[in-house]
Short mmCIF file of C-alpha atoms in Angstrom, two decimals:
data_model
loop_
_atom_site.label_atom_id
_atom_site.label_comp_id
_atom_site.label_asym_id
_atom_site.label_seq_id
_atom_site.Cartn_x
_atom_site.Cartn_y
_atom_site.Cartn_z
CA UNK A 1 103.20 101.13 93.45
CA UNK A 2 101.98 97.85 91.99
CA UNK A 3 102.36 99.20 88.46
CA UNK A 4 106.06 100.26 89.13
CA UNK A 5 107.35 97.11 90.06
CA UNK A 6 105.00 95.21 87.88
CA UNK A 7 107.23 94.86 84.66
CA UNK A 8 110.29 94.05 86.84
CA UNK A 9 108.25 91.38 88.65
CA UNK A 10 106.76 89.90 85.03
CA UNK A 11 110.63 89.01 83.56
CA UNK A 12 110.98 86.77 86.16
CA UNK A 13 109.78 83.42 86.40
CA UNK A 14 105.71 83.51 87.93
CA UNK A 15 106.49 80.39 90.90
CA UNK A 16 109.72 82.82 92.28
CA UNK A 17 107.94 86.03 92.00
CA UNK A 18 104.83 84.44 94.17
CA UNK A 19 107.53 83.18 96.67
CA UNK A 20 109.26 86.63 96.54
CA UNK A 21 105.96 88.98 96.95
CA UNK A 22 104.25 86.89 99.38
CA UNK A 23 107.40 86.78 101.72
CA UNK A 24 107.64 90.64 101.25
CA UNK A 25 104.09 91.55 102.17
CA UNK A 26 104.18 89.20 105.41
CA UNK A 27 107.46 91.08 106.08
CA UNK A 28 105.46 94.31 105.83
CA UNK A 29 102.68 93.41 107.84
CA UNK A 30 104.77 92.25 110.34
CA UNK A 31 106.70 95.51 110.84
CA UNK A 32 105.11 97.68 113.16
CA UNK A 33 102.33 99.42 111.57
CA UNK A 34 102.85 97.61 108.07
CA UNK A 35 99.02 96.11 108.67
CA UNK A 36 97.68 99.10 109.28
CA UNK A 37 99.27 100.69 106.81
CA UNK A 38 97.55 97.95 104.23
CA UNK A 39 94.36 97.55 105.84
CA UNK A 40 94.26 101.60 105.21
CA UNK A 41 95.17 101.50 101.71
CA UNK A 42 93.23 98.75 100.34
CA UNK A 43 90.78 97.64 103.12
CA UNK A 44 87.27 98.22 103.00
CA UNK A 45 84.45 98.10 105.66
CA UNK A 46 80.95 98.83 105.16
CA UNK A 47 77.54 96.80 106.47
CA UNK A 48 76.17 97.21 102.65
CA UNK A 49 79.13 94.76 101.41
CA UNK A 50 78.24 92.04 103.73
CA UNK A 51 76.81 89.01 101.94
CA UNK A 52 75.17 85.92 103.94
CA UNK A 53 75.61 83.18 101.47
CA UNK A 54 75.25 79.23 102.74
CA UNK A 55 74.69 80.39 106.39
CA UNK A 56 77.73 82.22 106.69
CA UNK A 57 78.42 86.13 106.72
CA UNK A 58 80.91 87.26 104.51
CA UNK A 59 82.56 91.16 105.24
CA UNK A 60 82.29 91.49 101.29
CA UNK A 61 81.64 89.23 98.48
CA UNK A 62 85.45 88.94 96.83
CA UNK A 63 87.33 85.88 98.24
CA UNK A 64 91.06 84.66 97.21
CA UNK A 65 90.83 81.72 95.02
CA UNK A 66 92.48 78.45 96.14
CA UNK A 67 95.96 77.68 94.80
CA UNK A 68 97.51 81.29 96.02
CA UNK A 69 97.63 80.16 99.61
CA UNK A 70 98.15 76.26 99.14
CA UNK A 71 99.51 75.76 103.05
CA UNK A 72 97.51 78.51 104.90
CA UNK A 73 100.83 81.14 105.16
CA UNK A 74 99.05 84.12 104.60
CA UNK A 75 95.35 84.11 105.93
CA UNK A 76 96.04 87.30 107.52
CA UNK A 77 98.03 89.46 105.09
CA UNK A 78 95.70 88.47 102.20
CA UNK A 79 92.51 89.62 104.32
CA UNK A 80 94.53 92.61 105.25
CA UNK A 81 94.35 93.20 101.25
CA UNK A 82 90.92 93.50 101.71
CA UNK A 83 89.87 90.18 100.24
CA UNK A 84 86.37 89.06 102.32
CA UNK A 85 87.32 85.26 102.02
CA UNK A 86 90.33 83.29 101.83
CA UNK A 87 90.60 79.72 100.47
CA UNK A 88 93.43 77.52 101.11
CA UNK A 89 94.72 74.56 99.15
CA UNK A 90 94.28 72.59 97.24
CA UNK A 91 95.44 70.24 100.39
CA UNK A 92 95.80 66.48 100.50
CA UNK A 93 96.21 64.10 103.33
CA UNK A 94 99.82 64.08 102.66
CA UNK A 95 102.47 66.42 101.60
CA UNK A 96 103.42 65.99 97.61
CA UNK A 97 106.00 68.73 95.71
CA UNK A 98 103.78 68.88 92.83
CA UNK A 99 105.12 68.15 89.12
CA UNK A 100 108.40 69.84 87.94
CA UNK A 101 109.47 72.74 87.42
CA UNK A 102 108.65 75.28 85.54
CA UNK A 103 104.78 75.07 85.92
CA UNK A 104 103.50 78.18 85.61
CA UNK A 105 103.83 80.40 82.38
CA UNK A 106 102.65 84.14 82.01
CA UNK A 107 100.95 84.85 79.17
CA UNK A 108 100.43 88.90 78.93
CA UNK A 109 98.98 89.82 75.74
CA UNK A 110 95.85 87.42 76.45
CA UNK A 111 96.42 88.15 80.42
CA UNK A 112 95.90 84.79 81.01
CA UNK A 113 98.60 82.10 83.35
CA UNK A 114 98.96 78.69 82.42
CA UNK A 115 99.71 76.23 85.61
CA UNK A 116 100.41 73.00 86.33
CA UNK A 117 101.43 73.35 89.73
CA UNK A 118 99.88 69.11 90.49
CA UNK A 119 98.78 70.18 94.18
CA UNK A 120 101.66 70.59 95.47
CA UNK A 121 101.72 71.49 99.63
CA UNK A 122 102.97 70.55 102.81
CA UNK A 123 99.87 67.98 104.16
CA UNK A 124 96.74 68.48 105.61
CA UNK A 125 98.57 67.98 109.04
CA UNK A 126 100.71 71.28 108.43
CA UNK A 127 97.91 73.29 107.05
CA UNK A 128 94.94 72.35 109.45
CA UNK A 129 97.46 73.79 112.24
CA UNK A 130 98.45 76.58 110.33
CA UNK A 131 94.56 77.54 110.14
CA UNK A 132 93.95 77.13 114.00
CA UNK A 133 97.00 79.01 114.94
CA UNK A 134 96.08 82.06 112.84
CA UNK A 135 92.39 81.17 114.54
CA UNK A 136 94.19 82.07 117.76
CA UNK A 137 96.43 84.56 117.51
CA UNK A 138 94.57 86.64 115.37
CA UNK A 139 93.80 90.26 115.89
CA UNK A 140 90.35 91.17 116.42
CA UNK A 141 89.42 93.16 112.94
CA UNK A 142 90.42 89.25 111.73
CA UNK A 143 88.62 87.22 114.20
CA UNK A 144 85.85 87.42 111.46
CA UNK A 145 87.71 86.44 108.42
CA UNK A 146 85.84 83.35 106.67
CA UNK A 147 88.56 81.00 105.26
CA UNK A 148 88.00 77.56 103.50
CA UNK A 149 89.54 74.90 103.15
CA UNK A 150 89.94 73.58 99.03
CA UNK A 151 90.49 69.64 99.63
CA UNK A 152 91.58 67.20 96.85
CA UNK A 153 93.61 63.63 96.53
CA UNK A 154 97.19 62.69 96.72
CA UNK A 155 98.64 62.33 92.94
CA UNK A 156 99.66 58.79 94.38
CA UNK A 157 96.34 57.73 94.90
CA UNK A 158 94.09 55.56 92.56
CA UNK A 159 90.56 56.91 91.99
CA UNK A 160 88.87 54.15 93.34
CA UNK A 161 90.32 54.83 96.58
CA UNK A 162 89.87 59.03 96.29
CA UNK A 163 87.31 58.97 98.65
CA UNK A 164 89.42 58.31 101.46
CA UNK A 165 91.41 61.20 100.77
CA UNK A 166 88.75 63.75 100.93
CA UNK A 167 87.10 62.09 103.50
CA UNK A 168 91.02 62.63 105.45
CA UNK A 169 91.13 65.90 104.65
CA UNK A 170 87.68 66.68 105.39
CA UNK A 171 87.77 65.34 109.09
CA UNK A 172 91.33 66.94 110.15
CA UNK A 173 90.02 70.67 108.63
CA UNK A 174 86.65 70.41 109.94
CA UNK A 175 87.31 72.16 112.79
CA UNK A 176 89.54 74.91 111.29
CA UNK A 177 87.38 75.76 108.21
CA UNK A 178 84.36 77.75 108.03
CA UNK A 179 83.66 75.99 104.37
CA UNK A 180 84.45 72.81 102.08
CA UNK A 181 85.85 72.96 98.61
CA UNK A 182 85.75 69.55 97.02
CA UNK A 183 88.13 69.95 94.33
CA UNK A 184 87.70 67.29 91.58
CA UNK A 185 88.57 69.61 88.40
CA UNK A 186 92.30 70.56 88.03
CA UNK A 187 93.54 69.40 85.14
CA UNK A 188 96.92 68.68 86.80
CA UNK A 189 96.70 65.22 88.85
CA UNK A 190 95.94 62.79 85.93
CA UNK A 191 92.92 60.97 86.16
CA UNK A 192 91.39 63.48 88.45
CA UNK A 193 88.62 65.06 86.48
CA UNK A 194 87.17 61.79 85.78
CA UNK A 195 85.47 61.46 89.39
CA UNK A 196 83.02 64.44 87.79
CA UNK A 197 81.27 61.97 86.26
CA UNK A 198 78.26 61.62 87.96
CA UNK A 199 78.31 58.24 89.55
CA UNK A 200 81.75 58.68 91.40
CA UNK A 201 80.72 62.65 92.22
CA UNK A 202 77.49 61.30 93.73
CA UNK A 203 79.43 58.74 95.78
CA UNK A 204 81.97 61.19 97.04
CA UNK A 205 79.76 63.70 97.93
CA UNK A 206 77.42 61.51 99.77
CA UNK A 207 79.88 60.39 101.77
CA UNK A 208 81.11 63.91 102.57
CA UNK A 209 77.73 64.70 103.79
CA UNK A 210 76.90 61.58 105.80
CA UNK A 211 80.23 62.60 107.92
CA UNK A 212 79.16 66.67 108.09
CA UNK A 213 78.10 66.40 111.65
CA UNK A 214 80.27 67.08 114.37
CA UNK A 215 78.51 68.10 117.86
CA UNK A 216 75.79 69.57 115.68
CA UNK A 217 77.77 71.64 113.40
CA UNK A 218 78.03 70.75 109.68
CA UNK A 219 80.11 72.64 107.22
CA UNK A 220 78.84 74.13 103.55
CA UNK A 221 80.31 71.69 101.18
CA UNK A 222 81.20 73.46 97.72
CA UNK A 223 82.04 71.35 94.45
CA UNK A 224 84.48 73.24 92.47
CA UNK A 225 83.54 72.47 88.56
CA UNK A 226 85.75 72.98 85.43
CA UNK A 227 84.84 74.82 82.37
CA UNK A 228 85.33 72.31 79.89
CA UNK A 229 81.80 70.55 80.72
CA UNK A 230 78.81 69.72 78.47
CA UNK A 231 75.73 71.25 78.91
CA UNK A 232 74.92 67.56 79.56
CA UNK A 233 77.45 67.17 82.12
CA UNK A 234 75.89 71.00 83.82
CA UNK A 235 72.80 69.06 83.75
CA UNK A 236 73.93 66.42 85.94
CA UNK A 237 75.90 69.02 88.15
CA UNK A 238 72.88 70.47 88.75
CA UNK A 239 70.69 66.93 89.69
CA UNK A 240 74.20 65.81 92.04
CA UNK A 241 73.78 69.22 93.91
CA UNK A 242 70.11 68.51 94.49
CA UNK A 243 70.28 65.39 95.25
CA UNK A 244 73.30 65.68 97.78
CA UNK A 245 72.31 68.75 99.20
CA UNK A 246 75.32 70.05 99.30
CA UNK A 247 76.04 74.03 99.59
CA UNK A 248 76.93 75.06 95.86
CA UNK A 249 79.22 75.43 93.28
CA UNK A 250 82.54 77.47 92.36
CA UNK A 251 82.10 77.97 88.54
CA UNK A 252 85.09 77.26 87.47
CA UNK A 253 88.38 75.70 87.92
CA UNK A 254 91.11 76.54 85.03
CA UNK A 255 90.50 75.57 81.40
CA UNK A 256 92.06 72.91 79.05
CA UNK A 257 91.04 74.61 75.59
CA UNK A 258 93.67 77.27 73.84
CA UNK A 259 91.10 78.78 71.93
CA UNK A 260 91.17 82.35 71.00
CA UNK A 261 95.14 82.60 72.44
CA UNK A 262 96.57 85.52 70.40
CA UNK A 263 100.46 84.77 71.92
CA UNK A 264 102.93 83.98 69.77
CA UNK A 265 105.68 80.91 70.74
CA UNK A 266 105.42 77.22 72.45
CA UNK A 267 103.97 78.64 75.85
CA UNK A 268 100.68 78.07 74.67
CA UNK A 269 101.27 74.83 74.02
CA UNK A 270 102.53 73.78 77.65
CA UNK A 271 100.50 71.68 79.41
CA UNK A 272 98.32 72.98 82.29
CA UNK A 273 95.20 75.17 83.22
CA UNK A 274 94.62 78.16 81.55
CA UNK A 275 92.95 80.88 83.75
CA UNK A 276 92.77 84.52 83.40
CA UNK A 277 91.03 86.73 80.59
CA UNK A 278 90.83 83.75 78.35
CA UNK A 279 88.06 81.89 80.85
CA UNK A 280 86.40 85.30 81.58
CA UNK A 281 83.63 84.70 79.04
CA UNK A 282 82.91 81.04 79.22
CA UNK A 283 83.35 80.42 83.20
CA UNK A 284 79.89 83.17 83.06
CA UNK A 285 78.37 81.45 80.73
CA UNK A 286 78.85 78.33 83.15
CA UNK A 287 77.69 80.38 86.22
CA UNK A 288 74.58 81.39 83.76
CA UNK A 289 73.56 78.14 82.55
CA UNK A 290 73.68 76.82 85.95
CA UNK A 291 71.84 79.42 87.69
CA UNK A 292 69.03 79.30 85.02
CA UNK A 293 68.98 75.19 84.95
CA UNK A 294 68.62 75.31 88.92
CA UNK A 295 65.76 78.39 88.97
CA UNK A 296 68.87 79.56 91.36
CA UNK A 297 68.36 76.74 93.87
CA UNK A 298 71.73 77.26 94.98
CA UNK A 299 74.49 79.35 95.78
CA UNK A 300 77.38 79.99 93.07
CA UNK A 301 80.92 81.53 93.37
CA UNK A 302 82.18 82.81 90.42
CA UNK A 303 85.62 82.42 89.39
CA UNK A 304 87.78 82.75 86.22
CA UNK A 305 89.07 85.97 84.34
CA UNK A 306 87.71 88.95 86.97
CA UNK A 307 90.41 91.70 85.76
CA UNK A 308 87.80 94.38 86.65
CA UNK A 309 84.60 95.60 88.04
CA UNK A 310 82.64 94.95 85.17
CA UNK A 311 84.14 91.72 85.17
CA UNK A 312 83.18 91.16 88.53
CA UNK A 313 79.31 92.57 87.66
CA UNK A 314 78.86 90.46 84.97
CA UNK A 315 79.88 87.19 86.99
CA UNK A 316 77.45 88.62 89.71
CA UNK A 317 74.02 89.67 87.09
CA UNK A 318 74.72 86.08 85.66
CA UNK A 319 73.97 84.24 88.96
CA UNK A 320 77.39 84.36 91.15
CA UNK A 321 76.43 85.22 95.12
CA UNK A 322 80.13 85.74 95.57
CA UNK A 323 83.31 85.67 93.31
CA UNK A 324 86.84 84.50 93.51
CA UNK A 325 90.15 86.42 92.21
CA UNK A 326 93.53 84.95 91.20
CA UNK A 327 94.96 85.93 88.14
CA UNK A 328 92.97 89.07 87.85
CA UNK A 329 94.76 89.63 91.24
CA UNK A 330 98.23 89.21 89.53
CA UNK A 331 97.91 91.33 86.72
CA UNK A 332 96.13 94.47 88.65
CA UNK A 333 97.34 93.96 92.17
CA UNK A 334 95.31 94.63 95.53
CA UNK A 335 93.73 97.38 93.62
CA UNK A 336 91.41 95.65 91.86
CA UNK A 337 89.64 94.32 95.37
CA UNK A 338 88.92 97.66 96.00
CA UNK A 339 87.82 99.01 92.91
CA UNK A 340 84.97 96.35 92.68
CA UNK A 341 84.04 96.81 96.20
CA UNK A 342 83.66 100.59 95.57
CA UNK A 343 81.76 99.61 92.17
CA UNK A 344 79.60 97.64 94.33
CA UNK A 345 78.97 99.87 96.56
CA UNK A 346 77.53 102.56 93.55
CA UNK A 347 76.14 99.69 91.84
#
């Protein structure tokens, strides 16, 4: 069915379709039967999927990438897809409508999506509720779903005050989030990606882990790297991660290079992240480098240009404990969660 409407969907401008699609499949669940009738079709459940990665038991390895679910709308529907994980966000402390519009280009011949959405969603007031509301009313086949929370800074804010964003975010999700995503690598809020060098990173994520202790709980806190790092700069990942203890990596976030684009026109020049097919190769040569550096001292998700099972393999034999879909997700639909869970499964 996906493949029908597929070309209709891709004249259309990506940010409407998203709105459209997503407000069509909560309309379906929310007939009666419509979640069944998706669960059936694309969910799977089987004891030999289940992955315990960071303390935490996941129903199957494939999670939804942050940026689909920005405000925490469709937890349930998206898990209904069969996805194991959901991320939400990114979220900041307050609500910000992004940069203008249009900020998100197809590009189909390379199968890759250009973005520069700038973080746009409602607050981490909205969301955290959003999170514990689903927590409550959800049905019991759900009561399991892991879902984190992907936290970043206000576009308003100067860098040498980011931590107090995160640290905002972090205490109003902590009790709504099964996981931390500390998101330091879009290319969209300017100045961002400069608190990955490692003096501010170590001083944010310190801070973050000095606070991850509530009642005797603490959270896995994830730093979310881009491609577009050194081996030098890996190297340092690698010491911060150590030396922090935090949780792990996501490997990676979208891509400034335009390198190897075969499209034809100005939309490769618009500014943004590139993710898709493009990233598939380099964001597992990240997850590689980084598994080798560490001797695999700790967990990685892998993220950037899964468009099929092999894709999916190859992110997992290069060191990825789990992996992440989003544009793979948009150009093959819920099918492609099942197909690599079934590949896993014969794998």
């Amino acid at each position: 069915m996906y493949f029908l409407l597929k070309p209709i969907l891709f004249k259309f401008d990506p940010e409407k379709v998203h709105h459209l699609v997503t407000a069509g499949l909560r309309r379906f669940n929310h007939f009666p039967g419509g979640a069944a009738i998706s669960r059936a079709l694309w969910h799977m459940k089987d004891p030999r999927l289940e992955k315990k990665v960071f303390g935490l038991t996941f129903e199957n390895p494939i999670g939804l990438a942050a940026g689909f679910d920005k405000n925490g709308e469709f937890i349930g529907e998206m898990a209904n897809l069969g996805f194991g994980y959901i991320e939400v966000g990114t979220v900041t402390p307050l609500p910000q409508p992004g940069n203008p519009q249009p900020r998100m280009f197809r590009l189909p011949p390379d199968g890759g999506l250009i973005n520069r959405m700038g973080f746009n969603n409602l607050g981490v007031d909205v969301v955290a509720e959003r999170i514990a509301t689903f927590r409550r009313n959800a049905k019991s086949y759900q009561k399991g779903i892991i879902i984190g929370g992907n936290i970043g800074k206000n576009k308003v804010t100067p860098n040498e005050d980011a931590v107090s964003d995160y640290i905002k975010c972090f205490d109003r999700l902590f009790d709504v989030v099964d996981y931390f995503v500390v998101n330091v690598s879009s290319p969209n809020t300017p100045g961002l990606r400069a608190l990955q060098e490692k003096e501010p990173l170590m001083q944010l994520l310190d801070t973050l882990q000095k606070r991850n202790n509530k009642n005797g709980i603490s959270r896995p806190i994830l730093l979310k790297i881009a491609p577009d790092l050194t081996n030098e700069q890996l190297d340092d990942i690698v010491e911060i991660v150590q030396k922090t203890g935090i949780a792990g990596v996501i490997a990676t976030n979208t891509t400034i290079s335009r390198e190897g684009l075969t499209i034809e026109g100005d939309v490769k020049n618009e500014t943004g992240g590139l993710s898709g097919k493009p990233l598939t190769q380099r964001s597992t040569e990240v997850i590689r480098y980084l598994h080798e550096k560490s001797r695999g001292a700790f967990p990685i998700i892998g993220v950037g240009g899964i468009h099929s099972p092999e894709d999916a393999l190859e992110k997992i034999n290069a060191g990825a404990s789990l992996i992440q879909l989003y544009t793979g997700f948009i150009y093959e639909g819920p099918e492609l969660i099942k197909r690599i869970n079934k590949r896993l499964l014969d794998h």
